[in-house]
Structures are given as C-alpha cells and as structure tokens.
C-alpha cells in the first residue's frame, strides 16, 4: 500500500493510450489513487545541449498539456534522470515553465573528470533564476540491498543542510522496473536498527 510508481515522459503514456487503451485506463486509476506519480511533464526527457531552448519549451508545453488533459495532473519536478546535457540556461526555462525542482543522476555517475561537489543545492541560472537541484550520489538504477543503500547515504554531501536524499530503484537500461523482492528488502531495511532511515515516498512528497 505504500508503494508509489513513478513514470516520466508523456510520449510513453500517449503510446500506451493508443496501443493499449485498457492498460492506460488502469494507469489513470492509479494516478487518481496516488499510487502512480507522473513526473517531469515533458514529452520526452530532452538532451540539454543538442536541441535549442525552444525545443525544451515545446517538450514542456506539449508534455504538460498531455498530463493535464489526460491524467489530470502537473508536476513541479523536472525529471531528467538519464540525460547528459545540463546547460546554464535551464533554470530560467524551468522557472518560467512552473518548475521548482530539477532532478538528474548523470553528473554523479558519469562525470569522469571534475567531481560535482553537491547533491542538493540552489541552481542559479544566467539570468538569476533559481531552482532546487537534486543529484543523488549513485546511479538511478538502484538495488534495495544494504551495501548500495549505505554507499548512497555515505556519499551524500548535504547531510547537515538537507538531511534527506532520494534513492531511486528498479531494473533500468533494459526495463523491468522495481520488483516485489526489492519492496520486501526495502521494508526490512526500513526496520533495521543502526541503518540510515529509509522512508517510502513519492518524488513530490520527498
């Protein structure tokens, strides 16, 4: 009952509606129940360097329109878990499009030269626009095992200023998502004494 599934990218919901309308109807019910949280509000998670700022805004415009019209919701989280490009113009675009938070995982995982010094921070753009940035210290494809969870907490930089860090889990890069075993492990880790406190949450609640 405490499990909330998270899914980004309006294009995936759109394809589900076209090709599997009976499944899409179930998805809509889960969204209404609060058991599935659509995030990101973009048509797809767009790269930040190759297309223009106008392309980003179009992704947001059409994505937000689909989320509102088809799922009755809108997200304040720009969910970009698997993109490389994060130029300095993004905060201005996000603020003007109604976002409050930017989430990604690439800078922690794939940055092979200069280690990014923060995981939770205020990201100020070129024009002074600010959004909350959250870049967890480990890969977005997390496993619910003690070693992975401990590393995630140990590597987190802002323990004093913002003592919560988002941990995303499930099989990715090929699909599969979270498993029942991961949920069972999470319940056990949440009850484990002497272990970093684990609390089930949706991204917006976090």
PDB file of C-alpha atoms in Angstrom, residues 34-105:
ATOM      1  CA  UNK A  34      -1.974   8.444  -5.810  1.00  0.00           C
ATOM      2  CA  UNK A  35      -0.233   5.111  -6.450  1.00  0.00           C
ATOM      3  CA  UNK A  36       1.384   6.270  -9.698  1.00  0.00           C
ATOM      4  CA  UNK A  37       3.039   9.671  -9.957  1.00  0.00           C
ATOM      5  CA  UNK A  38       3.749  11.077 -13.428  1.00  0.00           C
ATOM      6  CA  UNK A  39       6.781  13.364 -13.215  1.00  0.00           C
ATOM      7  CA  UNK A  40       8.740  15.675 -15.481  1.00  0.00           C
ATOM      8  CA  UNK A  41       5.837  16.911 -17.607  1.00  0.00           C
ATOM      9  CA  UNK A  42       7.977  16.742 -20.757  1.00  0.00           C
ATOM     10  CA  UNK A  43       7.110  14.931 -23.983  1.00  0.00           C
ATOM     11  CA  UNK A  44      10.423  13.066 -23.624  1.00  0.00           C
ATOM     12  CA  UNK A  45      13.451  13.656 -21.394  1.00  0.00           C
ATOM     13  CA  UNK A  46      15.255  16.001 -23.771  1.00  0.00           C
ATOM     14  CA  UNK A  47      19.009  16.380 -24.071  1.00  0.00           C
ATOM     15  CA  UNK A  48      20.122  19.818 -22.925  1.00  0.00           C
ATOM     16  CA  UNK A  49      22.948  20.532 -25.372  1.00  0.00           C
ATOM     17  CA  UNK A  50      21.937  19.361 -28.829  1.00  0.00           C
ATOM     18  CA  UNK A  51      18.443  20.910 -29.267  1.00  0.00           C
ATOM     19  CA  UNK A  52      17.651  24.571 -28.669  1.00  0.00           C
ATOM     20  CA  UNK A  53      15.937  26.166 -25.699  1.00  0.00           C
ATOM     21  CA  UNK A  54      12.835  26.453 -27.877  1.00  0.00           C
ATOM     22  CA  UNK A  55      12.859  22.669 -28.282  1.00  0.00           C
ATOM     23  CA  UNK A  56      12.907  22.258 -24.487  1.00  0.00           C
ATOM     24  CA  UNK A  57       9.969  24.623 -24.129  1.00  0.00           C
ATOM     25  CA  UNK A  58       7.995  22.716 -26.773  1.00  0.00           C
ATOM     26  CA  UNK A  59       8.670  19.422 -24.975  1.00  0.00           C
ATOM     27  CA  UNK A  60       7.377  21.016 -21.765  1.00  0.00           C
ATOM     28  CA  UNK A  61       4.390  22.693 -23.463  1.00  0.00           C
ATOM     29  CA  UNK A  62       3.109  19.521 -25.132  1.00  0.00           C
ATOM     30  CA  UNK A  63       4.029  17.315 -22.183  1.00  0.00           C
ATOM     31  CA  UNK A  64       2.230  19.489 -19.616  1.00  0.00           C
ATOM     32  CA  UNK A  65      -0.793  19.714 -21.913  1.00  0.00           C
ATOM     33  CA  UNK A  66      -0.978  15.905 -22.144  1.00  0.00           C
ATOM     34  CA  UNK A  67      -0.512  15.377 -18.395  1.00  0.00           C
ATOM     35  CA  UNK A  68      -3.244  17.905 -17.573  1.00  0.00           C
ATOM     36  CA  UNK A  69      -5.749  16.775 -20.204  1.00  0.00           C
ATOM     37  CA  UNK A  70      -5.249  13.008 -19.967  1.00  0.00           C
ATOM     38  CA  UNK A  71      -4.057  12.393 -16.403  1.00  0.00           C
ATOM     39  CA  UNK A  72      -5.393  15.439 -14.567  1.00  0.00           C
ATOM     40  CA  UNK A  73      -2.060  16.366 -13.012  1.00  0.00           C
ATOM     41  CA  UNK A  74       1.027  18.520 -13.373  1.00  0.00           C
ATOM     42  CA  UNK A  75       4.497  18.102 -11.918  1.00  0.00           C
ATOM     43  CA  UNK A  76       6.739  20.782 -10.399  1.00  0.00           C
ATOM     44  CA  UNK A  77       9.735  18.432 -10.796  1.00  0.00           C
ATOM     45  CA  UNK A  78      11.801  18.499 -13.974  1.00  0.00           C
ATOM     46  CA  UNK A  79      12.713  14.798 -14.014  1.00  0.00           C
ATOM     47  CA  UNK A  80      15.770  14.226 -16.208  1.00  0.00           C
ATOM     48  CA  UNK A  81      17.279  11.092 -14.725  1.00  0.00           C
ATOM     49  CA  UNK A  82      19.100   9.898 -17.836  1.00  0.00           C
ATOM     50  CA  UNK A  83      20.362  12.921 -19.789  1.00  0.00           C
ATOM     51  CA  UNK A  84      23.880  14.312 -20.117  1.00  0.00           C
ATOM     52  CA  UNK A  85      23.272  17.911 -21.145  1.00  0.00           C
ATOM     53  CA  UNK A  86      22.557  20.436 -18.380  1.00  0.00           C
ATOM     54  CA  UNK A  87      23.467  23.924 -19.674  1.00  0.00           C
ATOM     55  CA  UNK A  88      23.275  27.057 -17.563  1.00  0.00           C
ATOM     56  CA  UNK A  89      20.121  28.256 -19.357  1.00  0.00           C
ATOM     57  CA  UNK A  90      17.954  25.502 -17.833  1.00  0.00           C
ATOM     58  CA  UNK A  91      16.968  27.280 -14.545  1.00  0.00           C
ATOM     59  CA  UNK A  92      15.435  30.202 -16.453  1.00  0.00           C
ATOM     60  CA  UNK A  93      13.410  27.858 -18.685  1.00  0.00           C
ATOM     61  CA  UNK A  94      12.259  25.798 -15.719  1.00  0.00           C
ATOM     62  CA  UNK A  95      11.190  28.759 -13.601  1.00  0.00           C
ATOM     63  CA  UNK A  96       9.212  30.296 -16.467  1.00  0.00           C
ATOM     64  CA  UNK A  97       7.518  26.924 -17.084  1.00  0.00           C
ATOM     65  CA  UNK A  98       6.439  26.467 -13.451  1.00  0.00           C
ATOM     66  CA  UNK A  99       9.030  24.007 -12.161  1.00  0.00           C
ATOM     67  CA  UNK A 100      10.525  24.202  -8.676  1.00  0.00           C
ATOM     68  CA  UNK A 101      12.965  21.268  -8.694  1.00  0.00           C
ATOM     69  CA  UNK A 102      15.481  19.824 -11.147  1.00  0.00           C
ATOM     70  CA  UNK A 103      16.429  16.147 -10.727  1.00  0.00           C
ATOM     71  CA  UNK A 104      19.068  14.199 -12.626  1.00  0.00           C
ATOM     72  CA  UNK A 105      21.591  11.454 -11.884  1.00  0.00           C
TER      73      UNK A 105
END
